[in-house]
Amino acid sequence: MFQIWIYGLTLFVLASTTTSNSSDDIEIRLLDNQNAPLVATLDMSKANKRVKQFVSDTIEAKIKNIEETVKSKQFVSDALKAIMRDQEVNLKSQIADFERNLTDQLTDYIDGKVGKKDEENEKTEESKQRPLDCGDVKTKNGNGIYKIYPKHSDFGFDVYCDFEIDNTGWTVFQRRLNGKTDFYKGWKSYENGFGDLKAEFWLGNQKIHTITKQGNYKLKVDISDFDSNKAYARYVTFSVGDASTNYRLTVAGYSGNAGDSLSYHNGQAFTTKDRDNDQKTSVNCGIDREGAWWYKSCAVSNLNGVYMEGEKVNAKGIQWYYWKNNDYSMKSSSMMLRRL
């Protein structure tokens, strides 16, 4: 419609130019230098042609410019529409990808949470079934080695369980039988434990502490001499502190027939030949008695002393003073604990 209007305007201008000049000659009145009137006749045919050509060229150029502008605007419009279509497609694709990724992530998260919860429940159920000490052992195959899982231990560990005493489970942490195992050892050995759980051994101060930390425990000490005589001592309170206390002993509530040879050591830190924590300033009791114990100044019991046979006069043996005094070394000893 716009182009038709332009063409119509052009034809009108050209027609007007043609009709307004019926003759190619034009008379022009002039004055000479004397102010006398003159008449000049001009040939306007060439001028008309030039004017017509100029007008025609100008109009055609304008029309072309307008057409190019229209085409350019249409091109831009088409390009913008194409870009918008592409952007719309890309946006829809991105939204779809985002929805899929979000769904996958939520699914993985939920599955992970559910799986973790199930795993935690399994661990909880499993931990409920795990024995904290020998008193919790369900499947009993007689006295022997069993694995326990105390509350404050990252991993379980093996212990020797005695089920014959009182028909319950006692956790044994010390045993002397025949002198085949050297008990004159340093701090680290007594801290971590040594020996054979089926024979002579010390369970380890750290493990003893871990067990007694989880509740109230009682202690039983069994000793025998070389004449087949036996004696025992029980304590209703027994625990061992952690490393920061140097594995301090807490013991009380004696009963039995062996005499109370342990209450004297109550509140004492553990001493070894390379770690002197006793109250005797003149000597390290661990070196003097050739053992390791909760020495005070020095001892009325020393079940980790040198293995000797019977009557000795140097007070370095396996001693329980209030049964056989310090000049007698026991044939055997065992120390065990049980939760109240």
XYZ file of C-alpha atoms in Angstrom:
340
model
C 0.000 0.000 0.000
C 2.859 2.360 0.883
C 4.626 1.645 -2.427
C 1.436 2.313 -4.448
C 1.087 5.686 -2.717
C 4.668 6.623 -3.582
C 4.237 5.653 -7.223
C 1.027 7.676 -7.425
C 2.738 10.751 -6.003
C 5.523 10.417 -8.552
C 3.129 10.248 -11.512
C 1.249 13.275 -10.197
C 4.411 15.391 -9.980
C 5.580 14.396 -13.443
C 2.162 15.071 -14.944
C 1.966 18.467 -13.313
C 5.360 19.397 -14.687
C 4.391 18.376 -18.184
C 1.005 20.074 -18.282
C 2.214 23.301 -16.767
C 4.650 23.834 -19.651
C 2.748 23.618 -22.931
C 5.556 25.335 -24.739
C 9.284 24.939 -24.559
C 9.744 28.728 -25.107
C 9.566 31.291 -22.298
C 9.656 35.033 -22.615
C 11.553 36.975 -19.966
C 11.309 40.704 -19.635
C 14.634 42.455 -18.962
C 16.014 45.995 -18.744
C 19.132 47.142 -20.479
C 21.762 49.430 -18.984
C 19.680 52.362 -20.132
C 16.672 50.979 -18.282
C 15.032 50.318 -21.610
C 12.700 47.293 -21.701
C 13.955 44.212 -23.555
C 12.342 40.873 -24.336
C 14.362 37.569 -24.318
C 13.087 34.264 -25.450
C 14.547 31.131 -23.685
C 14.373 27.515 -24.820
C 13.154 25.543 -21.757
C 12.990 22.094 -23.306
C 16.387 20.996 -22.021
C 15.780 22.514 -18.614
C 12.466 20.716 -18.341
C 14.067 17.428 -19.222
C 16.767 17.939 -16.626
C 14.250 18.889 -13.970
C 12.080 15.923 -14.811
C 15.089 13.594 -14.749
C 16.287 15.036 -11.428
C 12.863 14.673 -9.861
C 12.498 11.156 -11.216
C 15.946 10.109 -10.004
C 15.402 11.682 -6.597
C 12.047 10.007 -6.140
C 13.379 6.623 -7.284
C 16.310 6.955 -4.881
C 13.966 7.810 -2.042
C 11.737 4.895 -2.961
C 14.730 2.550 -2.993
C 15.864 3.889 0.373
C 12.401 3.377 1.777
C 12.225 -0.127 0.323
C 15.648 -0.971 1.761
C 14.606 0.429 5.116
C 11.431 -1.639 5.054
C 13.383 -4.724 4.037
C 15.968 -4.030 6.748
C 13.256 -3.641 9.384
C 11.604 -6.827 8.210
C 14.948 -8.628 8.324
C 15.581 -7.387 11.847
C 12.068 -8.373 12.851
C 12.505 -11.840 11.362
C 15.926 -12.173 12.990
C 14.544 -11.146 16.375
C 11.698 -13.614 16.010
C 14.183 -16.367 15.111
C 16.390 -15.478 18.091
C 13.368 -15.466 20.386
C 12.298 -18.861 19.061
C 15.818 -20.234 19.623
C 15.956 -18.722 23.112
C 12.557 -20.185 23.915
C 13.688 -23.621 22.755
C 16.960 -23.328 24.716
C 15.140 -22.103 27.809
C 12.658 -24.966 27.646
C 15.560 -27.394 27.220
C 17.440 -25.883 30.169
C 14.326 -25.989 32.343
C 13.779 -29.624 31.407
C 17.440 -30.440 32.197
C 17.198 -28.569 35.501
C 14.035 -30.450 36.442
C 15.683 -33.777 35.599
C 18.844 -32.923 37.548
C 16.840 -31.664 40.504
C 14.720 -34.800 40.481
C 17.832 -36.992 40.312
C 19.516 -35.076 43.124
C 16.433 -35.213 45.321
C 16.085 -38.916 44.621
C 19.743 -39.543 45.473
C 19.441 -37.408 48.605
C 16.324 -39.203 49.791
C 17.801 -42.608 48.960
C 20.993 -41.634 50.778
C 19.097 -40.462 53.835
C 16.964 -43.566 53.894
C 19.997 -45.772 53.329
C 21.985 -43.970 56.009
C 19.078 -44.243 58.427
C 18.759 -47.940 57.698
C 22.497 -48.337 58.169
C 22.354 -46.431 61.451
C 19.448 -48.580 62.597
C 21.375 -51.695 61.663
C 24.418 -50.424 63.542
C 22.237 -49.554 66.523
C 20.668 -53.000 66.546
C 24.069 -54.565 66.048
C 25.574 -52.479 68.850
C 22.730 -53.526 71.142
C 23.640 -57.141 70.495
C 27.383 -56.626 70.952
C 28.716 -57.471 74.422
C 30.146 -54.599 76.463
C 32.064 -57.124 78.541
C 31.974 -60.834 79.315
C 28.740 -60.395 81.271
C 26.930 -59.599 77.991
C 28.179 -62.583 76.002
C 25.106 -64.503 74.789
C 26.651 -67.432 72.979
C 28.838 -69.142 75.526
C 31.143 -72.001 74.612
C 32.769 -72.245 78.008
C 35.668 -70.243 79.370
C 37.781 -68.731 76.626
C 38.486 -65.784 74.377
C 35.591 -63.581 73.266
C 35.385 -60.196 71.595
C 33.777 -57.336 73.483
C 32.774 -53.825 72.390
C 32.898 -51.347 75.285
C 30.913 -48.125 74.858
C 33.902 -45.826 74.726
C 36.049 -47.917 72.406
C 36.313 -47.268 68.668
C 36.931 -50.948 68.038
C 36.243 -54.142 69.889
C 39.014 -56.266 71.354
C 39.534 -59.801 72.611
C 39.346 -60.713 76.282
C 39.354 -63.905 78.303
C 35.952 -64.683 79.843
C 35.365 -66.868 82.888
C 31.770 -68.170 83.111
C 32.266 -70.667 85.924
C 32.453 -68.221 88.816
C 28.930 -67.463 90.072
C 27.631 -68.780 86.718
C 28.168 -65.320 85.249
C 30.680 -63.734 82.928
C 33.835 -62.281 84.464
C 36.340 -60.359 82.322
C 39.854 -61.467 83.246
C 42.555 -58.802 82.929
C 45.534 -60.410 84.722
C 46.833 -63.949 85.078
C 50.038 -65.566 86.403
C 50.553 -69.317 86.013
C 54.098 -70.519 85.506
C 56.520 -67.646 84.981
C 56.925 -68.144 81.220
C 55.938 -64.534 80.527
C 58.180 -61.693 81.674
C 56.171 -59.120 83.658
C 59.081 -56.761 84.336
C 58.146 -54.434 81.490
C 57.869 -50.706 80.793
C 55.009 -48.225 80.679
C 53.883 -48.790 77.077
C 53.690 -52.559 77.517
C 51.434 -52.192 80.548
C 49.403 -49.491 78.844
C 48.676 -51.576 75.732
C 48.823 -55.055 77.229
C 50.998 -58.105 76.585
C 51.119 -61.874 76.885
C 48.815 -64.714 75.845
C 45.129 -64.487 76.799
C 45.020 -68.265 77.188
C 47.991 -68.278 79.537
C 49.819 -65.418 81.287
C 48.951 -61.839 80.357
C 48.122 -58.264 81.325
C 45.137 -56.966 79.337
C 46.376 -53.356 79.276
C 45.631 -50.308 81.412
C 43.892 -48.503 78.563
C 41.509 -51.411 77.974
C 40.855 -51.858 81.687
C 39.996 -48.165 81.898
C 37.719 -48.405 78.835
C 35.777 -51.272 80.396
C 35.387 -49.799 83.884
C 34.459 -46.381 82.469
C 31.122 -47.659 81.159
C 29.568 -48.555 84.513
C 30.054 -49.752 88.078
C 32.340 -52.765 88.365
C 33.446 -55.134 91.082
C 36.750 -56.980 91.328
C 37.694 -60.554 92.219
C 41.258 -61.673 92.942
C 42.135 -65.387 93.048
C 45.525 -66.564 94.354
C 47.082 -69.945 95.163
C 50.307 -71.154 96.778
C 52.583 -74.077 95.963
C 50.800 -76.274 98.506
C 47.527 -76.154 96.526
C 45.944 -73.683 98.932
C 43.653 -71.083 97.422
C 42.292 -67.758 98.581
C 40.258 -64.911 97.132
C 39.467 -61.258 97.695
C 36.442 -59.357 96.384
C 35.858 -55.619 96.099
C 32.484 -54.083 95.315
C 34.088 -51.009 93.781
C 36.828 -51.133 91.181
C 37.914 -48.830 88.366
C 41.023 -47.545 86.637
C 41.385 -43.920 85.498
C 42.528 -42.773 82.073
C 46.038 -41.917 80.880
C 45.822 -38.357 82.248
C 45.591 -39.835 85.780
C 48.351 -42.361 85.058
C 45.656 -45.046 85.348
C 44.789 -44.256 88.941
C 43.256 -47.099 90.987
C 39.893 -46.839 92.732
C 39.053 -49.832 94.929
C 36.859 -50.374 98.006
C 34.453 -52.777 99.731
C 36.619 -55.796 100.553
C 35.335 -59.272 101.385
C 36.974 -62.712 101.178
C 39.532 -64.971 102.901
C 42.795 -63.705 101.426
C 42.964 -60.518 103.504
C 42.659 -56.979 102.177
C 45.968 -56.298 100.482
C 44.679 -53.871 97.846
C 42.837 -51.075 99.675
C 46.252 -49.750 100.765
C 46.864 -48.859 97.100
C 43.565 -47.058 96.571
C 44.014 -43.705 94.834
C 47.506 -44.523 93.588
C 48.741 -44.012 90.013
C 50.332 -46.896 88.148
C 54.137 -47.224 88.295
C 56.550 -49.099 86.025
C 60.334 -49.294 85.922
C 60.404 -46.359 83.472
C 57.547 -44.284 84.967
C 57.804 -43.505 88.695
C 54.421 -42.438 90.108
C 54.695 -43.862 93.641
C 55.042 -41.932 96.908
C 58.434 -43.269 97.873
C 60.938 -40.508 97.155
C 64.104 -42.532 97.720
C 63.467 -45.165 95.078
C 61.230 -46.175 92.181
C 59.140 -49.003 93.596
C 58.793 -50.482 90.116
C 62.541 -51.035 90.039
C 62.839 -51.979 93.700
C 60.109 -54.666 93.429
C 60.910 -55.557 89.800
C 57.325 -55.283 88.727
C 54.561 -52.828 87.848
C 51.676 -51.906 90.146
C 49.762 -49.175 91.914
C 52.688 -48.813 94.296
C 52.454 -46.513 97.269
C 55.492 -46.828 99.581
C 55.940 -49.470 98.251
C 53.373 -52.342 98.443
C 51.368 -54.864 100.419
C 50.393 -56.552 97.161
C 52.419 -56.983 93.983
C 50.806 -59.518 91.664
C 52.958 -58.401 88.711
C 56.220 -59.093 90.549
C 58.941 -61.604 89.713
C 57.753 -65.213 89.402
C 59.425 -67.214 92.199
C 58.652 -70.414 94.042
C 57.320 -70.092 97.557
C 59.363 -68.699 100.424
C 61.701 -65.844 99.441
C 63.260 -63.098 101.494
C 63.752 -60.321 98.946
C 60.082 -59.181 98.653
C 60.222 -59.169 94.855
C 57.782 -61.991 94.162
C 54.045 -62.259 93.451
C 52.873 -60.961 96.808
C 49.635 -60.703 98.760
C 50.843 -59.624 102.161
C 47.766 -60.299 104.306
C 47.658 -63.925 103.226
C 51.320 -64.975 102.989
C 53.271 -61.772 103.884
C 55.957 -60.285 101.627
C 58.331 -63.224 101.868
C 56.149 -65.614 99.913
C 55.632 -65.618 96.140
C 52.354 -67.078 94.844
C 52.081 -69.921 92.409
C 49.195 -68.332 90.525
C 47.026 -65.254 90.482
C 44.168 -63.875 88.429
C 42.295 -60.575 88.500
C 38.869 -60.211 86.920
C 36.042 -57.691 86.879
C 32.302 -57.783 86.431
C 29.647 -55.108 85.972
C 27.215 -54.644 88.854
